[in-house]
Coordinates of C-alpha atoms in Angstrom, one line a residue:
X5 CA 10.0 -8.3 75.6
X6 CA 10.9 -6.8 79.1
X7 CA 9.3 -8.1 82.1
X8 CA 8.4 -5.8 84.8
X9 CA 10.5 -5.7 87.8
X10 CA 7.6 -6.0 90.4
X11 CA 5.7 -8.9 90.5
X12 CA 2.2 -6.9 90.0
X13 CA 1.7 -6.0 86.5
X14 CA 1.4 -2.3 85.9
X15 CA -1.9 -1.2 84.7
X16 CA -3.3 1.1 81.7
X17 CA -6.7 2.6 82.0
X18 CA -9.3 2.5 79.1
X19 CA -12.3 4.7 79.4
X20 CA -15.5 3.2 77.8
X21 CA -18.8 5.1 78.4
X22 CA -18.7 5.9 82.4
X23 CA -17.1 2.8 83.2
X24 CA -13.5 2.5 83.9
X25 CA -11.9 -1.1 82.7
X26 CA -8.3 -1.8 83.8
X27 CA -6.0 -3.4 81.4
X28 CA -2.6 -5.0 82.1
X29 CA 0.4 -4.0 79.9
X30 CA 0.8 -7.8 79.2
X31 CA -2.8 -7.8 78.0
X32 CA -2.1 -4.7 75.5
X33 CA 1.5 -6.4 74.4
X34 CA -0.3 -9.6 73.6
X35 CA -3.2 -8.1 71.6
X36 CA -0.7 -6.0 69.6
X37 CA 1.6 -9.1 68.8
X38 CA -1.9 -11.1 67.9
X39 CA -3.1 -8.3 65.5
X40 CA 0.2 -7.8 63.7
X41 CA -0.1 -8.7 60.4
X42 CA 3.6 -10.0 60.3
X43 CA 4.8 -13.2 62.0
X44 CA 6.2 -12.6 65.3
X45 CA 8.6 -15.5 66.9
X46 CA 10.1 -15.3 70.3
X47 CA 12.7 -17.9 71.2
X48 CA 14.4 -18.6 74.5
X49 CA 18.0 -18.6 74.8
X50 CA 18.0 -22.2 73.9
X51 CA 15.9 -21.4 70.6
X52 CA 12.5 -22.9 72.2
X53 CA 9.4 -20.9 70.7
X54 CA 8.1 -18.6 73.4
X55 CA 5.6 -16.5 71.2
X56 CA 3.9 -17.6 68.0
X57 CA 1.2 -15.4 66.8
X58 CA -1.5 -15.9 64.4
X59 CA 0.2 -14.5 61.6
X60 CA 2.9 -17.2 62.2
X61 CA 0.4 -19.7 62.1
X62 CA -0.9 -18.4 58.6
X63 CA 3.0 -17.9 57.1
X64 CA 4.4 -21.4 58.4
X65 CA 1.4 -23.8 59.0
X66 CA 2.1 -24.8 62.4
X67 CA -0.7 -23.9 64.9
X68 CA 0.5 -22.5 68.2
X69 CA 0.0 -25.4 70.7
X70 CA 2.1 -27.3 68.3
X71 CA 4.8 -24.6 68.4
X72 CA 5.2 -23.1 71.8
X73 CA 7.9 -24.7 73.5
X74 CA 9.6 -26.7 70.6
X75 CA 12.3 -25.9 68.1
X76 CA 10.7 -26.2 65.0
X77 CA 12.3 -27.2 61.6
X78 CA 12.2 -23.9 60.0
X79 CA 15.7 -23.2 59.2
X80 CA 17.0 -25.0 55.9
X81 CA 20.2 -27.0 57.0
X82 CA 22.3 -25.1 54.4
X83 CA 21.3 -22.0 56.2
X84 CA 21.9 -23.1 59.8
X85 CA 25.5 -21.3 60.0
X86 CA 23.8 -18.1 58.8
X87 CA 20.9 -18.5 61.4
X88 CA 23.8 -18.8 64.1
X89 CA 25.6 -15.7 63.0
X90 CA 22.7 -13.8 63.3
X91 CA 21.8 -14.8 66.7
X92 CA 25.5 -14.3 67.8
X93 CA 25.2 -10.9 66.0
X94 CA 22.0 -10.1 68.3
X95 CA 23.5 -11.3 71.2
X96 CA 26.2 -8.4 70.9
X97 CA 23.8 -5.8 70.8
X98 CA 23.1 -5.7 67.1
X99 CA 19.7 -6.0 64.9
X100 CA 19.9 -8.0 61.7
X101 CA 17.5 -7.7 58.7
X102 CA 17.9 -10.1 55.7
X103 CA 16.4 -11.8 53.3
X104 CA 16.5 -15.9 53.8
X105 CA 14.6 -19.0 53.2
X106 CA 12.1 -20.9 55.7
X107 CA 10.5 -24.1 55.6
X108 CA 6.6 -24.5 56.0
X109 CA 5.1 -27.5 57.8
X110 CA 4.0 -28.6 54.4
X111 CA 7.6 -28.7 53.5
X112 CA 7.6 -25.9 51.0
X113 CA 10.5 -23.7 51.2
X114 CA 9.2 -20.0 51.5
X115 CA 11.2 -17.0 50.3
X116 CA 10.9 -14.3 53.3
X117 CA 12.6 -11.3 55.0
X118 CA 13.3 -11.7 58.7
X119 CA 14.3 -8.7 61.1
X120 CA 16.0 -10.4 64.2
X121 CA 16.5 -8.5 67.7
X122 CA 17.4 -9.4 71.3
X123 CA 14.8 -10.1 74.1
X124 CA 16.3 -8.9 77.3
X125 CA 15.0 -8.1 80.7
X126 CA 14.6 -4.5 82.3
X127 CA 18.4 -5.3 83.7
X128 CA 19.6 -6.1 79.8
X129 CA 20.2 -9.6 80.7
X130 CA 19.4 -11.8 77.3
X131 CA 16.4 -13.8 77.6
X132 CA 16.2 -14.9 74.0
X133 CA 15.3 -13.8 70.3
X134 CA 12.4 -12.1 68.6
X135 CA 12.1 -12.4 64.8
X136 CA 9.5 -10.6 62.6
X137 CA 8.9 -12.3 59.3
X138 CA 7.1 -11.4 56.2
X139 CA 7.1 -12.8 52.4
X140 CA 9.6 -11.1 50.4
X141 CA 7.3 -11.1 47.7
X142 CA 5.3 -8.6 49.9
X143 CA 8.2 -6.2 49.7
X144 CA 8.2 -6.4 46.1
X145 CA 4.4 -5.5 46.1
X146 CA 5.1 -2.4 48.2
X147 CA 8.0 -1.3 46.1
X148 CA 6.1 -1.8 43.2
X149 CA 3.2 0.0 44.4
X150 CA 5.6 2.9 45.7
X151 CA 7.3 2.9 42.2
X152 CA 4.0 3.0 40.7
X153 CA 2.8 5.8 42.5
X154 CA 5.9 7.8 42.2
X155 CA 5.4 7.3 38.3
X156 CA 1.9 8.4 38.4
X157 CA 3.0 11.5 40.1
X158 CA 5.8 12.2 37.9
X159 CA 3.0 11.5 35.1
X160 CA 0.8 13.5 36.7
X161 CA 3.4 16.7 36.9
X162 CA 4.2 16.1 33.0
X163 CA 0.1 16.0 32.1
X164 CA -0.7 19.0 34.4
X165 CA 2.4 21.1 32.6
X166 CA 1.2 19.6 29.3
X167 CA -2.5 20.9 30.1
X168 CA -1.4 24.4 31.3
X169 CA 0.8 24.9 28.1
X170 CA -2.4 24.8 26.3
X171 CA -4.6 28.3 26.2
X172 CA -7.6 27.4 24.0
X173 CA -10.1 26.2 26.3
X174 CA -11.8 23.5 24.1
X175 CA -8.1 22.1 23.7
X176 CA -7.7 22.2 27.3
X177 CA -10.9 20.3 28.2
X178 CA -10.3 17.6 25.6
X179 CA -6.6 16.9 27.0
X180 CA -8.0 17.1 30.6
X181 CA -10.3 14.3 29.5
X182 CA -7.6 12.4 27.8
X183 CA -5.3 12.7 30.7
X184 CA -7.8 11.2 33.1
X185 CA -8.1 8.0 31.4
X186 CA -4.1 7.7 31.0
X187 CA -3.6 8.2 34.7
X188 CA -6.6 6.2 36.0
X189 CA -6.7 3.7 33.4
X190 CA -10.3 4.3 32.9
X191 CA -11.9 2.9 29.6
X192 CA -13.5 6.3 28.8
X193 CA -13.6 9.7 30.4
X194 CA -15.4 13.3 29.9
X195 CA -15.6 16.7 31.2
X196 CA -19.1 18.4 32.0
X197 CA -19.5 22.0 32.3
X198 CA -22.2 23.1 35.1
X199 CA -24.5 25.5 33.5
X200 CA -27.1 26.5 36.0
X201 CA -29.2 23.3 36.9
X202 CA -27.9 21.4 33.7
X203 CA -24.7 19.6 32.7
X204 CA -23.2 19.8 29.1
X205 CA -20.6 17.5 27.9
X206 CA -18.0 19.8 26.5
X207 CA -15.0 17.1 26.1
X208 CA -14.8 13.1 26.1
X209 CA -12.1 10.5 25.2
X210 CA -13.0 7.0 23.9
X211 CA -16.9 8.1 23.8
X212 CA -19.0 8.8 20.6
X213 CA -18.1 12.1 19.5
X214 CA -22.2 12.4 18.9
X215 CA -22.4 12.6 22.8
X216 CA -20.7 15.8 22.6
X217 CA -22.8 19.0 23.7
X218 CA -25.4 16.7 25.4
X219 CA -27.2 17.8 28.5
X220 CA -28.5 16.5 31.7
X221 CA -30.3 17.5 34.9
X222 CA -27.8 18.4 37.4
X223 CA -30.1 17.7 40.4
X224 CA -30.3 13.7 39.5
X225 CA -26.8 13.4 38.3
X226 CA -23.9 12.2 40.3
X227 CA -22.5 15.5 40.3
X228 CA -25.6 16.9 42.0
X229 CA -25.1 13.9 44.5
X230 CA -21.4 15.1 45.0
X231 CA -22.0 18.5 45.3
X232 CA -24.7 18.1 48.1
X233 CA -22.4 16.0 50.0
X234 CA -19.7 18.8 49.9
X235 CA -17.1 16.4 48.6
X236 CA -14.7 16.7 45.8
X237 CA -14.6 13.0 44.5
X238 CA -16.7 10.0 44.6
X239 CA -17.2 6.7 43.3
X240 CA -20.3 4.6 42.2
X241 CA -20.3 0.8 41.3
X242 CA -23.0 -1.5 40.2
X243 CA -26.6 -0.2 39.1
X244 CA -25.9 2.8 41.3
X245 CA -23.6 3.9 38.6
X246 CA -26.2 4.0 36.0
X247 CA -29.9 5.4 37.1
X248 CA -30.5 8.9 36.2
X249 CA -27.1 9.5 35.1
X250 CA -26.4 11.7 31.5
X251 CA -26.4 9.5 28.7
X252 CA -22.5 10.0 28.1
X253 CA -22.1 7.7 31.2
X254 CA -23.3 4.7 29.0
X255 CA -20.6 2.2 28.1
X256 CA -20.5 -1.3 27.3
X257 CA -19.8 -3.4 30.3
X258 CA -19.7 -0.2 32.5
X259 CA -19.2 -0.9 36.2
X260 CA -17.9 2.0 38.0
X261 CA -18.0 5.8 37.7
X262 CA -15.6 7.9 39.4
X263 CA -16.0 11.9 39.3
X264 CA -14.4 14.7 40.8
X265 CA -15.4 18.5 40.7
X266 CA -13.3 21.1 39.2
X267 CA -13.4 24.2 40.8
X268 CA -12.5 28.0 39.3
X269 CA -12.2 30.7 42.0
X270 CA -13.6 28.3 44.7
X271 CA -16.8 27.8 42.7
X272 CA -17.6 24.4 41.2
X273 CA -17.0 24.9 37.3
X274 CA -17.6 21.1 36.2
X275 CA -16.6 17.8 36.6
X276 CA -14.4 14.8 35.5
X277 CA -16.1 11.4 34.4
X278 CA -14.0 8.2 34.7
X279 CA -15.9 5.4 33.4
X280 CA -14.8 1.7 33.9
X281 CA -15.9 -0.9 31.9
X282 CA -12.8 -3.2 31.8
X283 CA -10.5 -1.7 34.5
X284 CA -10.6 -1.5 38.2
X285 CA -10.8 1.6 40.2
X286 CA -9.5 1.9 43.8
X287 CA -8.5 4.5 46.2
X288 CA -5.4 5.5 44.3
X289 CA -7.3 6.2 40.9
X290 CA -9.9 8.2 43.1
X291 CA -6.6 10.3 44.7
X292 CA -5.5 10.7 41.1
X293 CA -8.9 12.1 40.0
X294 CA -9.0 14.3 42.5
X295 CA -5.7 15.8 41.9
X296 CA -6.4 15.8 38.1
X297 CA -9.7 17.7 39.0
X298 CA -8.0 20.4 41.1
X299 CA -5.2 21.1 38.3
X300 CA -8.2 21.0 36.0
X301 CA -9.9 24.2 37.7
X302 CA -6.6 25.7 37.5
X303 CA -6.0 24.9 33.9
X304 CA -9.7 26.1 32.9
X305 CA -9.2 29.1 35.0
X306 CA -5.8 30.0 33.1
X307 CA -7.5 29.1 29.5
X308 CA -10.7 31.3 30.2
X309 CA -8.5 34.0 31.5
X310 CA -6.3 33.9 28.2
X311 CA -9.4 33.6 26.1
X312 CA -10.8 36.7 28.0
X313 CA -7.5 38.6 27.5
X314 CA -7.5 37.6 23.7
X315 CA -11.3 38.7 23.5
X316 CA -10.5 41.9 25.1
X317 CA -7.3 42.3 23.0
X318 CA -9.2 41.6 19.8
X319 CA -11.9 44.1 20.7
X320 CA -9.0 46.7 21.3
X321 CA -7.4 45.8 18.0
X322 CA -10.6 46.3 16.3
X323 CA -11.3 49.6 17.7
X324 CA -7.4 50.7 17.2
X325 CA -7.6 49.4 13.5
X326 CA -11.1 50.7 12.6
X327 CA -10.8 54.1 14.4
X328 CA -11.2 57.1 11.9
X329 CA -8.7 58.7 14.1
X330 CA -5.0 58.3 14.1
X331 CA -3.9 56.5 17.0
X332 CA 0.0 56.0 18.1
X333 CA 1.2 54.5 21.4
X334 CA 4.7 55.5 22.2
X335 CA 7.1 54.0 24.5
X336 CA 8.7 55.7 27.5
X337 CA 11.3 57.3 25.4
X338 CA 8.7 58.6 22.8
X339 CA 9.3 56.4 20.0
X340 CA 6.3 54.7 18.2
X341 CA 5.5 51.2 18.9
X342 CA 1.9 51.0 17.6
X343 CA 0.8 53.1 14.5
X344 CA -3.0 52.3 13.0
X345 CA -4.2 52.4 9.4
X346 CA -6.0 55.8 10.2
X347 CA -2.6 57.1 11.2
X348 CA -0.5 55.9 8.3
X349 CA -3.3 57.5 5.7
X350 CA -3.6 61.0 7.8
X351 CA 0.2 61.5 7.9
X352 CA 1.3 59.3 4.8
X353 CA 3.9 57.4 7.0
X354 CA 3.1 53.5 7.1
X355 CA 3.6 51.7 10.4
X356 CA 7.0 49.8 9.2
X357 CA 8.3 53.3 8.7
X358 CA 7.1 54.8 12.1
X359 CA 8.1 52.0 14.4
X360 CA 10.8 52.9 16.7
X361 CA 10.8 56.6 15.6
X362 CA 9.1 59.8 17.0
X363 CA 5.9 61.0 15.5
X364 CA 6.0 63.3 12.6
X365 CA 4.4 66.0 14.8
X366 CA 4.7 67.8 18.1
X367 CA 3.0 66.5 21.0
X368 CA 1.1 68.5 23.7
X369 CA 1.3 68.1 27.3
X370 CA -0.7 65.4 28.6
X371 CA -4.4 66.3 28.9
X372 CA -4.0 69.0 26.4
X373 CA -4.6 69.5 22.8
X374 CA -2.4 71.0 20.0
X375 CA -3.4 72.0 16.5
X376 CA -1.1 71.4 13.6
X377 CA -0.7 71.4 10.1
X378 CA 1.5 68.7 8.3
X379 CA 3.4 69.5 5.2
X380 CA 0.8 67.9 3.2
X381 CA -1.5 70.7 4.4
X382 CA -3.8 68.5 6.6
X383 CA -4.5 70.1 9.9
X384 CA -4.5 67.8 13.0
X385 CA -5.9 68.2 16.5
X386 CA -3.5 66.1 18.5
X387 CA -4.3 64.8 22.1
X388 CA -2.3 63.1 24.5
X389 CA -2.8 60.7 27.4
X390 CA -0.3 58.9 29.7
X391 CA -0.3 55.4 31.0
X392 CA 0.9 55.7 34.6
X393 CA 1.5 52.1 34.9
X394 CA 3.7 51.4 31.7
X395 CA 5.1 54.7 31.1
X396 CA 3.8 54.6 27.9
X397 CA 1.7 57.5 25.9
X398 CA -1.5 56.9 23.9
X399 CA -1.5 59.7 21.1
X400 CA -5.1 60.5 19.2
X401 CA -5.2 62.8 16.4
X402 CA -8.0 63.6 13.8
X403 CA -8.0 65.3 10.5
X404 CA -9.6 68.7 11.2
X405 CA -8.7 70.3 7.4
X406 CA -12.4 70.4 6.5
X407 CA -13.3 72.1 9.8
X408 CA -10.6 74.5 9.4
X409 CA -11.7 75.5 6.0
X410 CA -15.0 75.7 6.7
X411 CA -14.0 78.0 9.7
X412 CA -12.3 79.9 7.2
X413 CA -14.9 79.7 4.7
X414 CA -17.3 81.1 7.2
X415 CA -14.8 84.1 8.1
X416 CA -14.5 84.8 4.2
X417 CA -18.3 84.7 3.9
X418 CA -19.2 87.1 6.6
X419 CA -16.5 89.4 5.0
X420 CA -17.9 88.8 1.5
X421 CA -21.3 89.2 2.3
X422 CA -20.6 92.5 4.1
X423 CA -18.8 93.7 0.9
X424 CA -21.5 92.4 -1.2
X425 CA -24.3 94.1 0.7
X426 CA -22.6 97.2 1.4
X427 CA -21.6 98.1 -2.4
X428 CA -25.1 98.1 -3.9
X429 CA -26.6 99.7 -0.6
X430 CA -23.9 102.5 -0.7
X431 CA -24.9 102.9 -4.3
X432 CA -28.6 103.0 -3.5
X433 CA -28.2 105.1 -0.8
X434 CA -26.1 107.8 -2.7
X435 CA -28.4 107.6 -6.0
X436 CA -31.4 107.8 -3.8
X437 CA -30.3 110.9 -1.6
X438 CA -29.3 112.5 -5.1
X439 CA -32.6 112.4 -6.2
X440 CA -34.1 113.6 -2.9
X441 CA -31.7 116.7 -2.7
X442 CA -31.3 117.7 -6.2
X443 CA -34.3 116.3 -8.0
X444 CA -35.3 119.5 -9.5
X445 CA -31.8 120.4 -10.7
X446 CA -31.3 117.0 -12.5
X447 CA -32.2 116.5 -16.3
X448 CA -34.6 113.8 -17.1
X449 CA -31.9 111.5 -18.3
X450 CA -30.2 112.2 -15.3
X451 CA -32.9 111.0 -13.1
X452 CA -33.8 108.1 -15.3
X453 CA -30.2 107.1 -15.1
X454 CA -30.1 107.3 -11.2
X455 CA -33.3 105.3 -10.9
X456 CA -32.2 102.6 -13.5
X457 CA -28.8 102.4 -11.1
X458 CA -31.1 101.8 -8.0
X459 CA -33.3 99.3 -9.8
X460 CA -30.2 97.1 -11.0
X461 CA -28.6 97.5 -7.4
X462 CA -31.9 96.2 -5.7
X463 CA -32.0 93.5 -8.2
X464 CA -28.7 92.6 -7.4
X465 CA -29.4 92.6 -3.4
X466 CA -32.8 90.5 -4.1
X467 CA -30.7 88.0 -6.0
X468 CA -28.1 87.9 -3.2
X469 CA -30.9 87.5 -0.7
X470 CA -32.3 84.8 -2.8
X471 CA -29.0 82.6 -2.6
X472 CA -28.7 83.3 0.9
X473 CA -32.1 82.0 1.6
X474 CA -31.6 79.1 -0.7
X475 CA -28.3 78.1 0.5
X476 CA -29.9 78.1 4.3
X477 CA -32.8 76.1 3.2
X478 CA -30.7 73.4 1.3
X479 CA -28.1 73.4 4.3
X480 CA -31.1 72.2 6.5
X481 CA -32.6 70.0 4.0
X482 CA -35.9 72.0 3.6
X483 CA -35.8 72.3 -0.2
X484 CA -39.2 71.5 -1.3
X485 CA -39.9 70.7 -5.0
X486 CA -42.6 70.0 -7.3
X487 CA -41.5 66.8 -9.5
X488 CA -43.2 66.2 -13.0
X489 CA -42.3 66.2 -16.3
X490 CA -41.0 69.2 -18.4
X491 CA -39.5 70.1 -21.7
X492 CA -35.8 70.7 -20.9
X493 CA -34.9 71.9 -24.4
X494 CA -37.5 74.6 -24.8
X495 CA -36.0 75.6 -20.9
X496 CA -32.6 75.9 -22.2
X497 CA -33.7 77.9 -25.5
X498 CA -35.7 80.5 -23.3
X499 CA -32.8 80.8 -20.7
X500 CA -30.2 81.4 -23.3
X501 CA -32.4 83.8 -25.9
X502 CA -30.8 86.9 -24.9
X503 CA -27.4 85.9 -23.8
X504 CA -25.6 86.5 -27.1
X505 CA -26.0 90.5 -26.7
X506 CA -24.7 90.6 -23.2
X507 CA -21.2 90.5 -23.8
X508 CA -18.9 91.7 -26.4
X509 CA -16.2 89.2 -25.7
X510 CA -18.2 86.0 -25.2
X511 CA -19.6 84.1 -28.2
X512 CA -22.7 81.7 -27.3
X513 CA -23.7 78.5 -29.0
X514 CA -26.8 76.1 -28.0
X515 CA -26.7 72.7 -29.3
X516 CA -30.4 71.2 -28.4
X517 CA -31.5 68.6 -30.9
X518 CA -35.1 68.3 -31.9
X519 CA -37.1 65.9 -29.8
X520 CA -35.0 65.8 -26.7
X521 CA -37.0 63.8 -24.3
X522 CA -38.8 65.8 -21.4
X523 CA -37.4 65.0 -17.9
X524 CA -38.4 64.4 -14.7
X525 CA -38.0 67.3 -12.1
X526 CA -38.9 71.0 -10.9
X527 CA -39.0 73.5 -14.2
X528 CA -38.3 76.4 -11.7
X529 CA -35.7 74.9 -9.8
X530 CA -33.7 73.6 -12.8
X531 CA -34.3 77.3 -14.5
X532 CA -32.3 78.3 -11.2
X533 CA -29.6 75.7 -11.8
X534 CA -29.1 76.8 -15.6
X535 CA -29.0 80.3 -15.0
X536 CA -26.3 80.0 -12.3
X537 CA -24.2 77.7 -14.4
X538 CA -24.7 80.3 -17.3
X539 CA -23.6 83.0 -14.9
X540 CA -20.5 81.3 -13.7
X541 CA -19.5 80.2 -17.1
X542 CA -19.4 84.3 -18.0
X543 CA -17.8 85.3 -14.8
X544 CA -15.0 82.8 -14.6
X545 CA -14.2 83.4 -18.3
X546 CA -13.4 87.2 -18.1
X547 CA -11.2 87.1 -21.1
X548 CA -14.0 86.1 -23.3
X549 CA -14.1 82.8 -25.2
X550 CA -16.9 80.2 -26.5
X551 CA -20.0 79.7 -23.8
X552 CA -21.4 76.0 -25.3
X553 CA -24.7 74.9 -24.1
X554 CA -25.5 71.4 -25.2
X555 CA -28.0 68.6 -24.3
X556 CA -28.5 65.0 -25.5
X557 CA -30.3 61.8 -24.1
X558 CA -28.3 59.1 -22.5
X559 CA -30.1 56.0 -21.8
X560 CA -32.7 56.7 -18.8
X561 CA -31.3 60.3 -18.3
X562 CA -30.7 63.4 -20.3
X563 CA -27.5 65.2 -20.1
X564 CA -27.2 69.0 -20.0
X565 CA -23.3 70.4 -20.5
X566 CA -22.5 74.3 -20.3
X567 CA -18.4 74.5 -21.6
X568 CA -16.5 77.7 -20.7
X569 CA -12.9 78.6 -21.8
X570 CA -12.3 80.3 -18.5
X571 CA -9.7 79.9 -15.6
X572 CA -10.9 76.4 -15.0
X573 CA -10.9 74.4 -11.6
X574 CA -7.9 72.7 -10.3
X575 CA -8.4 68.8 -9.9
X576 CA -8.2 68.8 -6.1
X577 CA -11.0 71.3 -6.1
X578 CA -13.6 70.0 -8.5
X579 CA -15.6 68.4 -5.3
X580 CA -14.8 71.5 -3.0
X581 CA -16.4 74.0 -5.3
X582 CA -19.8 72.7 -4.5
X583 CA -19.4 73.1 -0.8
X584 CA -20.8 75.9 0.9
X585 CA -19.0 79.4 1.1
X586 CA -16.1 78.1 -1.0
X587 CA -14.3 79.7 -3.9
X588 CA -11.3 78.3 -5.1
X589 CA -10.1 80.1 -8.0
X590 CA -6.4 80.8 -8.2
X591 CA -5.0 84.5 -8.0
X592 CA -7.1 87.1 -6.2
X593 CA -9.9 85.3 -4.6
X594 CA -12.3 88.0 -4.5
X595 CA -11.9 89.2 -8.2
X596 CA -14.7 87.5 -9.3
X597 CA -17.3 88.5 -6.4
X598 CA -20.1 86.2 -4.9
X599 CA -20.5 84.5 -1.3
X600 CA -19.5 80.9 -2.6
X601 CA -23.2 79.5 -2.4
X602 CA -24.1 79.3 -6.0
X603 CA -22.8 75.9 -6.8
X604 CA -23.8 74.6 -3.5
X605 CA -27.3 75.6 -4.3
X606 CA -27.1 74.0 -7.9
X607 CA -26.2 70.6 -6.7
X608 CA -28.7 70.7 -3.6
X609 CA -31.5 71.7 -6.3
X610 CA -30.2 69.3 -8.8
X611 CA -29.9 66.3 -6.1
X612 CA -33.3 67.3 -4.8
X613 CA -34.9 66.4 -8.3
X614 CA -33.0 62.9 -8.6
X615 CA -30.1 64.1 -10.6
X616 CA -27.0 65.3 -10.2
X617 CA -24.1 67.9 -11.3
X618 CA -20.4 67.5 -11.5
X619 CA -17.6 69.6 -12.6
X620 CA -15.0 68.3 -15.2
X621 CA -12.0 69.9 -17.1
X622 CA -13.0 71.2 -20.8
X623 CA -10.6 69.7 -23.5
X624 CA -8.6 72.5 -24.5
X625 CA -9.1 74.6 -21.5
X626 CA -11.7 75.9 -19.1
X627 CA -14.7 74.0 -17.3
X628 CA -17.3 71.6 -18.0
X629 CA -20.3 71.5 -16.0
X630 CA -22.5 68.3 -16.5
X631 CA -26.0 68.2 -15.1
X632 CA -27.9 64.8 -15.3
X633 CA -31.6 64.5 -14.9
X634 CA -33.7 61.6 -15.0
X635 CA -36.0 61.0 -18.3
X636 CA -39.9 61.7 -17.4
X637 CA -40.6 58.3 -18.9
X638 CA -38.3 56.4 -17.0
X639 CA -39.0 55.7 -12.9
X640 CA -36.8 55.1 -10.4
X641 CA -33.6 57.1 -9.2
X642 CA -30.8 58.4 -10.6
X643 CA -28.4 55.4 -11.5
X644 CA -26.0 56.7 -14.1
X645 CA -22.5 57.7 -13.7
X646 CA -20.9 61.1 -12.9
X647 CA -18.4 60.4 -15.9
X648 CA -17.8 63.3 -18.4
X649 CA -19.5 61.5 -21.3
X650 CA -19.4 63.5 -24.6

């Protein structure tokens, strides 16, 4: 302690309200020494006590009035040499800090740490010594606290890393609740979500699992109080910890609740509850809770973003996998990195074969479309788009084979219709002109022959127009039939009665059992169906052979088949022959004529009656056309199979 050079003490001025109070330097120094939590003892050069502050009184037991001006027996005899060595070291300008022993007034020996330095004047003259004492156990306690804090910080780092390693939100919240009790020493913990004006418990540790999912009013809860105060953590003890709190805050012996707000994106997302029934909570625990709450917000944000990304990827994968279009993703080198199931179905190449390979078709320019036919005969429309951010390419391709075939069929239909119309019209025009210009020069037989030809061609034209009209109505779903019971056997006999004499190369056989059940349908429509099936049987067996018509009951249905020994139908075309404008016979497609509407009309009329018609190979060659109608005495829609049966 240095003494001022002048006789007048220097002044320190302190402002209190509008008054100025002058305080001496000595007064400030005395106040500081008196307020020190450590024992401060100043000795003169003869080791008589000059200063003995209140902390020294508490530590050593002697009051100031007994200590000042005396040499107290503080130093044990065996430590006198050590004490003198310290003073000698201090006299030469050093400072000494050591752990040693000192006596109390009651004779007890204290384990203390003492820091000793020189007491000099402003000129540097040695006036005495100053020693500051505190119990050595205080150092140990402080060290333990520092060590404990360091351990908690390290554990907090590990816990945060552990939490952030989890990406499933429920797991993250459970880990937060468990980590909360570990770090703070709480007896139980929980995490609540803020949902509007309600709180919902979504994770808990050492609380009954039945509490999970319970809710409470945000406004009357501690979370509401915390948010209104603009703070991030708070602690409530005693009775204030319970009223109006959520049910999950109940815990036997509960005396303290600490809670911290977890924010996501700067907005309160939820709160952590630390419940103390046996343990103690202080500022360290509150600080840890605040740190954990901050990291919890980050972990929840990460987990939420991950879940959203997973959900988005799941949606994209569902669309990718369920798309009827083939979809491929190519890397910057044009090699396949993703290949959806539809792509495999369309091309015949599975994903395992295509990954790392270029697609099996050329690519259009980005934004353009390319139409390409695979070796399998499938036509594809290929579209391409680039992902600028990644350098990848998305290729979308769809099967347009049916559309391509329909387009070709329509072109063929127009050409065929023109041909089918032009031929009879030309004949009619020619014979009509002949009759008009040469009537008188023609014989009666010639005139009759010309009129007969005109009538036949007119009937052919009428039949063609009927087919066109029926095909148009069937395509628009406008077929209107009168469904009632009728005798199919009688209709078959009438339709086939005159057929055996129409062809010299065909044989006709009709097998209709007596007592064939009546069927439910439209007799006129069924007559058209049977007539078309018979016409096809004759037309598509140009070299002759047997035409066989047979009917029989089959459970709730009646089956009618028309067999021929003609050119037959390829397996791949047995369904296509019922499409509009389709003719699939081998060889010259036009050799049999027609516009490709006959079987389309047949199936449309059959299904409009609740029945169906199918094409099958006939054993031994040729075709079997099988018509199934519902029995008149059996209610309900057609439920039988399309198998050939007999």
